[in-house]
mmCIF file of C-alpha atoms and ligand atoms in Angstrom:
data_model
loop_
_atom_site.group_PDB
_atom_site.id
_atom_site.type_symbol
_atom_site.label_atom_id
_atom_site.label_comp_id
_atom_site.label_asym_id
_atom_site.label_seq_id
_atom_site.Cartn_x
_atom_site.Cartn_y
_atom_site.Cartn_z
ATOM 1 C CA MET I 1 30.319 161.346 54.548
ATOM 2 C CA LYS I 2 31.335 164.362 52.628
ATOM 3 C CA GLN I 3 33.816 165.163 55.319
ATOM 4 C CA LEU I 4 35.414 161.715 55.133
ATOM 5 C CA TYR I 5 36.608 162.095 51.535
ATOM 6 C CA SER I 6 37.591 165.729 51.729
ATOM 7 C CA PRO I 7 40.982 166.454 50.063
ATOM 8 C CA SER I 8 42.595 167.300 53.398
ATOM 9 C CA ASN I 9 41.445 164.027 54.896
ATOM 10 C CA LEU I 10 42.654 162.068 51.879
ATOM 11 C CA CYS I 11 46.046 163.657 52.342
ATOM 12 C CA LYS I 12 46.070 162.486 55.970
ATOM 13 C CA TYR I 13 45.225 158.898 54.924
ATOM 14 C CA VAL I 14 48.024 158.815 52.379
ATOM 15 C CA LEU I 15 50.452 160.195 54.968
ATOM 16 C CA PHE I 16 49.324 157.655 57.550
ATOM 17 C CA PHE I 17 49.738 154.805 55.060
ATOM 18 C CA CYS I 18 53.229 155.896 54.071
ATOM 19 C CA LEU I 19 54.334 156.372 57.671
ATOM 20 C CA SER I 20 53.086 153.020 58.869
ATOM 21 C CA THR I 21 54.748 151.252 55.937
ATOM 22 C CA VAL I 22 58.050 152.935 56.775
ATOM 23 C CA LEU I 23 57.692 152.102 60.473
ATOM 24 C CA LEU I 24 56.803 148.511 59.742
ATOM 25 C CA SER I 25 59.780 148.007 57.474
ATOM 26 C CA CYS I 26 62.071 149.646 60.049
ATOM 27 C CA LYS I 27 60.815 147.286 62.674
ATOM 28 C CA GLN I 28 61.489 144.316 60.421
ATOM 29 C CA ASP I 29 64.997 145.595 59.602
ATOM 30 C CA HIS I 30 65.844 145.980 63.294
ATOM 31 C CA GLN I 31 64.274 142.818 64.515
ATOM 32 C CA PRO I 32 66.771 141.871 67.288
ATOM 33 C CA GLU I 33 68.864 138.939 66.191
ATOM 34 C CA LYS I 34 68.391 135.836 68.276
ATOM 35 C CA VAL I 35 71.655 135.914 70.229
ATOM 36 C CA GLU I 36 71.941 132.959 72.503
ATOM 37 C CA VAL I 37 73.160 134.162 75.889
ATOM 38 C CA GLU I 38 75.761 131.822 77.344
ATOM 39 C CA PRO I 39 74.886 130.561 80.811
ATOM 40 C CA THR I 40 77.348 131.243 83.609
ATOM 41 C CA LEU I 41 79.402 128.376 85.032
ATOM 42 C CA LYS I 42 77.111 127.866 88.019
ATOM 43 C CA GLU I 43 74.025 127.934 85.806
ATOM 44 C CA ALA I 44 75.530 125.552 83.264
ATOM 45 C CA TYR I 45 76.543 123.029 85.944
ATOM 46 C CA LYS I 46 73.657 123.464 88.363
ATOM 47 C CA ASN I 47 72.354 119.952 87.829
ATOM 48 C CA TYR I 48 75.778 118.357 88.098
ATOM 49 C CA PHE I 49 77.913 119.776 90.913
ATOM 50 C CA LEU I 50 78.793 122.950 92.791
ATOM 51 C CA ILE I 51 81.257 125.137 90.988
ATOM 52 C CA GLY I 52 83.581 127.444 92.860
ATOM 53 C CA SER I 53 86.707 129.466 93.199
ATOM 54 C CA ALA I 54 89.405 130.205 95.732
ATOM 55 C CA VAL I 55 89.039 133.833 96.812
ATOM 56 C CA ASN I 56 91.548 136.271 98.261
ATOM 57 C CA ASP I 57 91.539 139.232 100.660
ATOM 58 C CA ASN I 58 91.287 141.848 97.877
ATOM 59 C CA GLN I 59 88.035 140.273 96.798
ATOM 60 C CA ILE I 60 86.663 140.077 100.307
ATOM 61 C CA SER I 61 87.560 143.729 100.972
ATOM 62 C CA GLY I 62 85.964 144.731 97.652
ATOM 63 C CA LYS I 63 89.230 146.211 96.266
ATOM 64 C CA ASP I 64 89.095 143.765 93.393
ATOM 65 C CA SER I 65 85.607 144.762 92.306
ATOM 66 C CA LEU I 66 85.775 143.010 88.928
ATOM 67 C CA GLY I 67 86.846 139.823 90.675
ATOM 68 C CA VAL I 68 83.910 140.146 93.059
ATOM 69 C CA GLN I 69 81.546 140.608 90.140
ATOM 70 C CA LEU I 70 82.807 137.409 88.518
ATOM 71 C CA ILE I 71 82.582 135.486 91.790
ATOM 72 C CA LYS I 72 78.947 136.498 92.219
ATOM 73 C CA GLU I 73 78.041 135.786 88.614
ATOM 74 C CA GLN I 74 79.895 132.567 88.008
ATOM 75 C CA PHE I 75 80.323 130.582 91.210
ATOM 76 C CA ASN I 76 78.167 129.136 93.975
ATOM 77 C CA THR I 77 80.921 128.093 96.384
ATOM 78 C CA ILE I 78 84.143 129.712 97.630
ATOM 79 C CA THR I 79 87.254 128.640 99.512
ATOM 80 C CA PRO I 80 89.599 131.176 101.154
ATOM 81 C CA GLU I 81 92.926 130.858 99.338
ATOM 82 C CA ASN I 82 95.095 131.743 102.341
ATOM 83 C CA SER I 83 93.426 133.606 105.171
ATOM 84 C CA MET I 84 92.170 130.683 107.224
ATOM 85 C CA LYS I 85 95.516 128.944 107.431
ATOM 86 C CA TRP I 86 97.173 128.485 110.798
ATOM 87 C CA MET I 87 99.695 131.339 110.540
ATOM 88 C CA TYR I 88 96.867 133.835 110.059
ATOM 89 C CA MET I 89 94.270 132.311 112.381
ATOM 90 C CA GLU I 90 96.537 131.689 115.374
ATOM 91 C CA PRO I 91 99.705 133.732 114.867
ATOM 92 C CA ALA I 92 100.653 133.445 118.561
ATOM 93 C CA GLN I 93 99.898 130.518 120.831
ATOM 94 C CA GLY I 94 96.292 130.723 122.005
ATOM 95 C CA GLU I 95 95.774 134.124 120.329
ATOM 96 C CA PHE I 96 93.328 133.844 117.515
ATOM 97 C CA ASN I 97 92.699 136.423 114.836
ATOM 98 C CA PHE I 98 89.208 135.936 113.445
ATOM 99 C CA GLU I 99 88.823 139.262 111.705
ATOM 100 C CA MET I 100 89.509 138.215 108.118
ATOM 101 C CA ALA I 101 87.881 134.803 108.447
ATOM 102 C CA ASP I 102 84.714 136.443 109.787
ATOM 103 C CA ARG I 103 84.647 138.687 106.734
ATOM 104 C CA TYR I 104 84.961 135.715 104.399
ATOM 105 C CA ILE I 105 82.038 134.039 106.137
ATOM 106 C CA ASP I 106 79.941 137.238 105.935
ATOM 107 C CA PHE I 107 80.772 137.596 102.245
ATOM 108 C CA SER I 108 79.694 134.032 101.529
ATOM 109 C CA LYS I 109 76.471 134.456 103.499
ATOM 110 C CA LYS I 110 75.590 137.748 101.833
ATOM 111 C CA ASN I 111 76.179 136.296 98.388
ATOM 112 C CA ASN I 112 74.657 132.920 99.023
ATOM 113 C CA LEU I 113 77.886 131.015 98.445
ATOM 114 C CA VAL I 114 78.598 127.603 99.936
ATOM 115 C CA PHE I 115 81.634 128.087 102.173
ATOM 116 C CA ILE I 116 84.534 125.661 102.402
ATOM 117 C CA GLY I 117 87.017 126.142 105.248
ATOM 118 C CA HIS I 118 90.669 125.702 104.228
ATOM 119 C CA ASN I 119 92.295 124.376 106.354
ATOM 120 C CA LEU I 120 92.609 123.178 109.926
ATOM 121 C CA VAL I 121 95.746 121.021 109.919
ATOM 122 C CA TRP I 122 98.644 121.481 107.496
ATOM 123 C CA HIS I 123 102.397 121.313 107.932
ATOM 124 C CA SER I 124 102.807 124.373 105.699
ATOM 125 C CA GLN I 125 101.881 128.009 106.445
ATOM 126 C CA LEU I 126 102.055 127.053 110.066
ATOM 127 C CA ALA I 127 102.693 129.753 112.671
ATOM 128 C CA PRO I 128 106.395 129.625 113.668
ATOM 129 C CA TRP I 129 105.593 129.116 117.363
ATOM 130 C CA VAL I 130 104.163 125.660 116.636
ATOM 131 C CA ASN I 131 107.558 124.424 115.443
ATOM 132 C CA GLU I 132 109.114 125.607 118.656
ATOM 133 C CA ILE I 133 106.975 123.497 120.986
ATOM 134 C CA LYS I 134 109.220 120.919 122.633
ATOM 135 C CA ASP I 135 106.704 119.010 124.688
ATOM 136 C CA ASN I 136 104.550 116.535 122.736
ATOM 137 C CA GLU I 137 101.580 116.865 125.059
ATOM 138 C CA GLU I 138 101.666 120.611 124.633
ATOM 139 C CA LEU I 139 101.754 120.159 120.855
ATOM 140 C CA SER I 140 98.770 117.817 120.986
ATOM 141 C CA ASN I 141 96.843 120.268 123.174
ATOM 142 C CA SER I 142 97.712 123.120 120.835
ATOM 143 C CA LEU I 143 96.494 121.150 117.835
ATOM 144 C CA LYS I 144 93.256 120.303 119.635
ATOM 145 C CA ASN I 145 92.754 123.890 120.704
ATOM 146 C CA HIS I 146 93.409 125.161 117.185
ATOM 147 C CA VAL I 147 90.964 122.766 115.543
ATOM 148 C CA GLN I 148 88.241 123.126 118.154
ATOM 149 C CA THR I 149 88.419 126.885 118.605
ATOM 150 C CA ILE I 150 88.106 127.579 114.899
ATOM 151 C CA ALA I 151 85.638 124.829 114.016
ATOM 152 C CA SER I 152 83.342 125.800 116.895
ATOM 153 C CA ARG I 153 83.472 129.522 116.122
ATOM 154 C CA TYR I 154 82.149 128.808 112.636
ATOM 155 C CA LYS I 155 79.808 126.009 113.654
ATOM 156 C CA GLY I 156 76.799 125.931 111.366
ATOM 157 C CA LYS I 157 78.325 128.513 109.031
ATOM 158 C CA ILE I 158 80.733 126.288 107.173
ATOM 159 C CA HIS I 159 79.545 123.658 104.735
ATOM 160 C CA GLY I 160 82.749 121.639 104.828
ATOM 161 C CA TRP I 161 86.274 121.738 106.236
ATOM 162 C CA ASP I 162 89.543 120.636 104.706
ATOM 163 C CA VAL I 163 90.417 119.140 108.072
ATOM 164 C CA VAL I 164 93.769 117.716 107.059
ATOM 165 C CA ASN I 165 95.759 118.961 104.097
ATOM 166 C CA GLU I 166 98.622 117.149 102.349
ATOM 167 C CA ALA I 167 99.556 114.551 104.954
ATOM 168 C CA LEU I 168 100.872 112.049 102.393
ATOM 169 C CA ASN I 169 104.159 111.541 100.591
ATOM 170 C CA GLU I 170 104.224 110.735 96.893
ATOM 171 C CA ASP I 171 104.711 107.036 97.625
ATOM 172 C CA GLY I 172 101.564 106.966 99.715
ATOM 173 C CA THR I 173 103.276 106.833 103.103
ATOM 174 C CA LEU I 174 102.516 109.420 105.751
ATOM 175 C CA ARG I 175 104.474 112.656 105.397
ATOM 176 C CA ASN I 176 107.019 113.132 108.111
ATOM 177 C CA SER I 177 105.550 116.406 109.317
ATOM 178 C CA LEU I 178 106.050 117.913 112.732
ATOM 179 C CA PHE I 179 102.704 116.424 113.745
ATOM 180 C CA LEU I 180 103.518 112.887 112.608
ATOM 181 C CA GLU I 181 106.981 113.002 114.082
ATOM 182 C CA LYS I 182 105.849 114.154 117.512
ATOM 183 C CA LEU I 183 102.296 112.832 117.811
ATOM 184 C CA GLY I 184 102.277 109.740 115.609
ATOM 185 C CA PRO I 185 99.526 108.885 113.105
ATOM 186 C CA GLU I 186 96.842 109.400 115.790
ATOM 187 C CA TYR I 187 97.056 113.117 115.125
ATOM 188 C CA LEU I 188 95.054 112.505 111.947
ATOM 189 C CA THR I 189 92.189 110.656 113.619
ATOM 190 C CA ASN I 190 92.181 113.161 116.456
ATOM 191 C CA ALA I 191 91.989 116.120 114.079
ATOM 192 C CA PHE I 192 88.873 114.665 112.446
ATOM 193 C CA LYS I 193 87.296 113.755 115.791
ATOM 194 C CA TRP I 194 87.958 117.188 117.278
ATOM 195 C CA ALA I 195 86.510 118.874 114.195
ATOM 196 C CA GLN I 196 83.426 116.693 114.396
ATOM 197 C CA GLU I 197 82.909 117.405 118.100
ATOM 198 C CA ALA I 198 83.150 121.123 117.422
ATOM 199 C CA ASP I 199 80.855 121.219 114.398
ATOM 200 C CA PRO I 200 78.950 117.936 114.040
ATOM 201 C CA ASN I 201 77.112 118.976 110.899
ATOM 202 C CA ALA I 202 80.024 120.239 108.859
ATOM 203 C CA GLU I 203 81.348 117.934 106.166
ATOM 204 C CA LEU I 204 84.924 116.873 106.861
ATOM 205 C CA TYR I 205 87.486 116.287 104.125
ATOM 206 C CA TYR I 206 90.962 114.970 103.485
ATOM 207 C CA ASN I 207 92.609 117.167 100.807
ATOM 208 C CA ASP I 208 95.834 116.591 98.832
ATOM 209 C CA TYR I 209 97.586 117.036 95.476
ATOM 210 C CA ASN I 210 98.719 114.345 93.021
ATOM 211 C CA MET I 211 95.757 112.281 94.158
ATOM 212 C CA THR I 212 95.649 110.623 90.730
ATOM 213 C CA LYS I 213 99.064 108.992 91.084
ATOM 214 C CA PRO I 214 98.551 105.285 91.766
ATOM 215 C CA LYS I 215 100.816 105.045 94.836
ATOM 216 C CA LYS I 216 99.535 108.205 96.435
ATOM 217 C CA ARG I 217 95.988 107.147 95.623
ATOM 218 C CA GLU I 218 96.548 103.858 97.452
ATOM 219 C CA GLY I 219 97.943 105.801 100.379
ATOM 220 C CA ALA I 220 94.915 108.093 100.474
ATOM 221 C CA ILE I 221 92.546 105.157 100.328
ATOM 222 C CA THR I 222 94.350 103.419 103.189
ATOM 223 C CA LEU I 223 94.381 106.632 105.172
ATOM 224 C CA VAL I 224 90.646 107.224 104.807
ATOM 225 C CA LYS I 225 89.866 103.584 105.583
ATOM 226 C CA ASN I 226 92.014 103.769 108.731
ATOM 227 C CA LEU I 227 90.420 107.020 109.816
ATOM 228 C CA LYS I 228 86.960 105.547 109.439
ATOM 229 C CA GLU I 229 87.927 102.340 111.233
ATOM 230 C CA GLN I 230 89.161 104.432 114.112
ATOM 231 C CA GLY I 231 85.797 106.107 114.348
ATOM 232 C CA ALA I 232 86.518 109.367 112.560
ATOM 233 C CA LYS I 233 83.889 110.882 110.289
ATOM 234 C CA VAL I 234 85.305 111.529 106.809
ATOM 235 C CA ASP I 235 82.763 112.865 104.340
ATOM 236 C CA GLY I 236 84.885 113.571 101.355
ATOM 237 C CA ILE I 237 88.166 113.462 99.536
ATOM 238 C CA GLY I 238 89.554 116.584 97.916
ATOM 239 C CA MET I 239 91.609 116.047 94.782
ATOM 240 C CA GLN I 240 93.426 119.366 94.472
ATOM 241 C CA ALA I 241 93.975 119.059 90.697
ATOM 242 C CA HIS I 242 96.988 121.274 90.005
ATOM 243 C CA TRP I 243 97.344 119.778 86.550
ATOM 244 C CA SER I 244 99.095 120.464 83.246
ATOM 245 C CA LEU I 245 98.269 120.219 79.550
ATOM 246 C CA GLU I 246 99.754 116.737 79.467
ATOM 247 C CA GLY I 247 99.011 115.155 82.762
ATOM 248 C CA PRO I 248 97.602 113.442 84.637
ATOM 249 C CA SER I 249 95.975 111.280 81.991
ATOM 250 C CA LEU I 250 92.208 111.145 81.776
ATOM 251 C CA GLN I 251 92.464 107.487 82.663
ATOM 252 C CA GLU I 252 94.346 108.219 85.899
ATOM 253 C CA ILE I 253 91.832 110.900 86.790
ATOM 254 C CA GLU I 254 88.882 108.638 86.082
ATOM 255 C CA GLU I 255 90.292 105.661 87.974
ATOM 256 C CA SER I 256 90.926 107.893 90.959
ATOM 257 C CA ILE I 257 87.447 109.420 90.997
ATOM 258 C CA ILE I 258 85.960 105.927 90.907
ATOM 259 C CA ALA I 259 88.333 104.523 93.542
ATOM 260 C CA TYR I 260 87.649 107.355 96.011
ATOM 261 C CA SER I 261 83.941 107.206 95.482
ATOM 262 C CA GLU I 262 84.005 103.471 96.236
ATOM 263 C CA LEU I 263 85.097 104.407 99.760
ATOM 264 C CA GLY I 264 81.613 105.807 100.202
ATOM 265 C CA VAL I 265 82.771 109.423 100.386
ATOM 266 C CA LYS I 266 82.088 112.442 98.216
ATOM 267 C CA VAL I 267 84.728 113.284 95.641
ATOM 268 C CA MET I 268 85.653 116.918 95.193
ATOM 269 C CA ILE I 269 87.966 118.657 92.772
ATOM 270 C CA THR I 270 89.179 121.320 95.148
ATOM 271 C CA GLU I 271 91.984 123.387 93.586
ATOM 272 C CA LEU I 272 91.728 123.096 89.831
ATOM 273 C CA ASP I 273 94.164 124.856 87.506
ATOM 274 C CA VAL I 274 96.029 123.775 84.374
ATOM 275 C CA THR I 275 99.494 125.241 83.858
ATOM 276 C CA ALA I 276 100.240 126.363 80.310
ATOM 277 C CA LEU I 277 103.968 126.940 80.832
ATOM 278 C CA PRO I 278 106.959 124.676 80.230
ATOM 279 C CA ASN I 279 107.739 122.311 83.021
ATOM 280 C CA PRO I 280 110.926 120.506 82.054
ATOM 281 C CA TRP I 281 111.382 118.836 85.411
ATOM 282 C CA ASP I 282 108.001 117.165 85.048
ATOM 283 C CA LEU I 283 106.969 118.639 88.338
ATOM 284 C CA GLU I 284 103.485 117.761 89.371
ATOM 285 C CA GLY I 285 101.378 118.710 92.304
ATOM 286 C CA ALA I 286 101.911 121.650 94.612
ATOM 287 C CA GLU I 287 104.942 121.068 96.802
ATOM 288 C CA VAL I 288 105.549 124.712 97.656
ATOM 289 C CA SER I 289 109.105 124.139 98.855
ATOM 290 C CA GLN I 290 110.139 123.343 95.256
ATOM 291 C CA ASN I 291 111.454 126.518 93.608
ATOM 292 C CA PHE I 292 113.705 127.062 90.617
ATOM 293 C CA GLU I 293 115.571 129.842 88.827
ATOM 294 C CA GLY I 294 113.688 131.406 85.944
ATOM 295 C CA SER I 295 114.830 132.117 82.390
ATOM 296 C CA GLU I 296 113.254 133.520 79.241
ATOM 297 C CA PHE I 297 112.843 130.010 77.933
ATOM 298 C CA MET I 298 110.797 129.140 80.989
ATOM 299 C CA ASN I 299 108.557 132.192 80.614
ATOM 300 C CA PRO I 300 107.745 132.220 76.912
ATOM 301 C CA TYR I 301 104.366 133.978 76.801
ATOM 302 C CA THR I 302 104.913 137.254 78.628
ATOM 303 C CA GLU I 303 102.552 139.210 76.330
ATOM 304 C CA GLN I 304 99.832 136.705 75.556
ATOM 305 C CA LEU I 305 99.165 133.022 75.145
ATOM 306 C CA PRO I 306 99.537 131.947 71.486
ATOM 307 C CA ASP I 307 96.334 130.633 69.904
ATOM 308 C CA SER I 308 97.848 127.181 69.528
ATOM 309 C CA VAL I 309 98.390 126.871 73.292
ATOM 310 C CA SER I 310 95.098 128.570 74.114
ATOM 311 C CA ASN I 311 93.340 125.948 71.979
ATOM 312 C CA GLN I 312 95.249 123.165 73.710
ATOM 313 C CA LEU I 313 94.148 124.559 77.063
ATOM 314 C CA ALA I 314 90.528 124.757 75.906
ATOM 315 C CA LYS I 315 90.703 121.163 74.695
ATOM 316 C CA ARG I 316 92.257 119.978 77.972
ATOM 317 C CA TYR I 317 89.523 121.727 79.985
ATOM 318 C CA ARG I 318 86.919 120.269 77.668
ATOM 319 C CA ASP I 319 88.206 116.731 78.226
ATOM 320 C CA ILE I 320 88.491 117.200 81.978
ATOM 321 C CA PHE I 321 84.965 118.584 82.331
ATOM 322 C CA ALA I 322 83.496 115.907 80.063
ATOM 323 C CA LEU I 323 84.960 113.397 82.519
ATOM 324 C CA PHE I 324 83.630 115.293 85.537
ATOM 325 C CA LYS I 325 80.210 115.423 83.925
ATOM 326 C CA LYS I 326 80.345 111.684 83.248
ATOM 327 C CA HIS I 327 80.986 111.146 86.973
ATOM 328 C CA GLN I 328 78.616 113.800 88.251
ATOM 329 C CA ASP I 329 77.025 111.205 90.560
ATOM 330 C CA LYS I 330 80.326 110.934 92.457
ATOM 331 C CA ILE I 331 81.554 114.538 92.279
ATOM 332 C CA SER I 332 79.895 117.082 94.543
ATOM 333 C CA ARG I 333 82.047 120.152 93.822
ATOM 334 C CA VAL I 334 84.622 121.528 91.407
ATOM 335 C CA THR I 335 86.584 124.549 92.668
ATOM 336 C CA PHE I 336 89.125 126.537 90.628
ATOM 337 C CA TRP I 337 92.193 127.769 92.494
ATOM 338 C CA GLY I 338 91.697 131.465 91.765
ATOM 339 C CA VAL I 339 89.426 133.716 89.720
ATOM 340 C CA ASN I 340 91.667 134.963 86.903
ATOM 341 C CA ASP I 341 95.094 134.385 85.376
ATOM 342 C CA GLY I 342 96.533 137.520 86.955
ATOM 343 C CA GLN I 343 95.852 136.169 90.410
ATOM 344 C CA THR I 344 97.002 132.573 90.222
ATOM 345 C CA TRP I 345 99.699 131.207 92.516
ATOM 346 C CA LEU I 346 101.134 129.556 89.360
ATOM 347 C CA ASN I 347 102.626 132.912 88.303
ATOM 348 C CA ASN I 348 105.097 132.252 91.124
ATOM 349 C CA TRP I 349 105.473 128.480 91.285
ATOM 350 C CA PRO I 350 107.723 126.644 90.697
ATOM 351 C CA ILE I 351 109.513 129.720 89.288
ATOM 352 C CA GLU I 352 108.789 133.245 90.497
ATOM 353 C CA ASN I 353 107.409 136.018 88.299
ATOM 354 C CA ARG I 354 106.202 134.141 85.274
ATOM 355 C CA THR I 355 103.100 134.861 83.199
ATOM 356 C CA ASN I 356 100.884 131.820 83.413
ATOM 357 C CA TYR I 357 97.386 131.179 82.034
ATOM 358 C CA PRO I 358 95.848 128.300 84.004
ATOM 359 C CA LEU I 359 92.286 129.526 84.671
ATOM 360 C CA LEU I 360 89.117 130.281 82.708
ATOM 361 C CA PHE I 361 89.283 134.096 82.912
ATOM 362 C CA ASP I 362 92.107 136.243 81.567
ATOM 363 C CA ARG I 363 93.859 139.155 83.241
ATOM 364 C CA GLN I 364 91.107 141.515 82.058
ATOM 365 C CA PHE I 365 88.493 139.229 83.669
ATOM 366 C CA LYS I 366 87.268 138.151 80.235
ATOM 367 C CA PRO I 367 86.231 134.552 79.608
ATOM 368 C CA LYS I 368 88.836 132.604 77.629
ATOM 369 C CA ALA I 369 88.408 129.886 74.990
ATOM 370 C CA ALA I 370 88.742 127.398 77.854
ATOM 371 C CA TYR I 371 85.704 128.968 79.548
ATOM 372 C CA HIS I 372 83.571 128.536 76.437
ATOM 373 C CA SER I 373 84.639 124.925 76.064
ATOM 374 C CA VAL I 374 83.702 124.198 79.693
ATOM 375 C CA ILE I 375 80.258 125.748 79.108
ATOM 376 C CA GLN I 376 79.877 123.774 75.871
ATOM 377 C CA VAL I 377 80.475 120.503 77.735
ATOM 378 C CA ALA I 378 77.640 121.298 80.126
ATOM 379 C CA LYS I 379 75.280 122.078 77.254
ATOM 380 C CA ASP I 380 76.268 119.129 75.069
ATOM 381 C CA SER I 381 73.573 116.510 75.562
ATOM 382 C CA THR I 382 75.728 113.806 73.971
ATOM 383 C CA LEU I 383 78.251 114.056 76.814
HETATM 384 O O1 9MR Z 1 97.450 129.687 96.509
HETATM 385 C C1 9MR Z 1 98.156 129.715 97.722
HETATM 386 C C2 9MR Z 1 99.323 130.675 97.609
HETATM 387 O O2 9MR Z 1 98.839 132.003 97.514
HETATM 388 C C3 9MR Z 1 100.228 130.534 98.820
HETATM 389 O O3 9MR Z 1 101.383 131.327 98.634
HETATM 390 C C4 9MR Z 1 100.614 129.083 99.003
HETATM 391 C C5 9MR Z 1 101.486 128.923 100.220
HETATM 392 O O4 9MR Z 1 101.698 127.607 100.541
HETATM 393 O O5 9MR Z 1 99.438 128.294 99.146
HETATM 394 C C6 9MR Z 1 98.663 128.304 98.004
HETATM 395 O O6 9MR Z 1 97.566 127.434 98.120
HETATM 396 C C7 9MR Z 1 97.887 126.065 98.310
HETATM 397 C C8 9MR Z 1 96.763 125.436 99.075
HETATM 398 O O7 9MR Z 1 96.544 126.138 100.268
HETATM 399 C C9 9MR Z 1 97.026 123.975 99.359
HETATM 400 N N1 9MR Z 1 97.317 123.265 98.158
HETATM 401 C C10 9MR Z 1 98.338 123.822 97.303
HETATM 402 C C11 9MR Z 1 97.997 125.283 96.994
HETATM 403 C C12 9MR Z 1 98.994 125.863 96.022
HETATM 404 O O8 9MR Z 1 100.244 125.907 96.609
#
């Protein structure tokens, strides 16, 4: 007892009291603030639809490591932007080059990403030898061989194929491509049938731009109906969605989503981007043969996007995603056409070498205002 109240012990008690008070107040001062961590895109939209990006060779090879990081964090599906197109897959007749495509598939498997093949049949980015074929039967056999060789190599590894890309004109008639001219409209049904034979479980899609325009929409509906009547399996329609701040209107987009879904197919937004640059010719879509001379007036934001335009872009993305969310029962996937603004094809179309800002991540891979507005839509329980 005596020991307990000795002066040296008393000193210790006082010291202990002071120390614990200081520690306690420190702890209170540095109580971590409750910062709400924003979900990633794929987390935010996990109950609604898949969310993806087009990816390029620099990402697959790992050269673009920041891009790869974003792909893994933000997306759950990928589409190769270029490397599975005809000119790369079959550069010479009957000689296939699977090297890059195999790497894309490995990348998607390793990172648990749903893989979309793009594309099997397209008049553009075709290998030059195809245009040289004179005999129609040879052309038909080459088309069959192309579709079947590739679709069967990746059987079971590909979730869905853009089987036919951009086969329609703006007025809804069939585009006068080499295939239509020489093989007639049957080439479309055949392409779907050959793809199905080669990979019966893969989803098969028709993919095109300006799919919100009433005439083209009618054309696409007729096309899909015809394909189905002729016994082809069509699982989905891809609306590419190369859009602008002004158009298409939300009404056109909504009517199209509903109309396509009424065909009994899945609706996918497959190549989303929203140009932020002037477009005085009112060009819409993605007709790559359209190219124009540039000027300073046409490339106004070489340093950065002004806040006013950045806010417009965020608002446009907000409206678009609110609509997608409203129709989540019809939409199975939304894919952006590229990871960040530095990598978008829209820096070079319809005028080369411009500085465009159509995606959700900036050139430093940082999320933009548009990104936050897309996340907000997912979280907003009133939408
Ligand atoms: O983004 C692609 C770009 O790198 C290519 O140069 C271009 C060549 O045609 O193709 C772009 O992707 C297109 C896609 O494959 C089909 N829809 C339109 C896209 C934009 O042109």
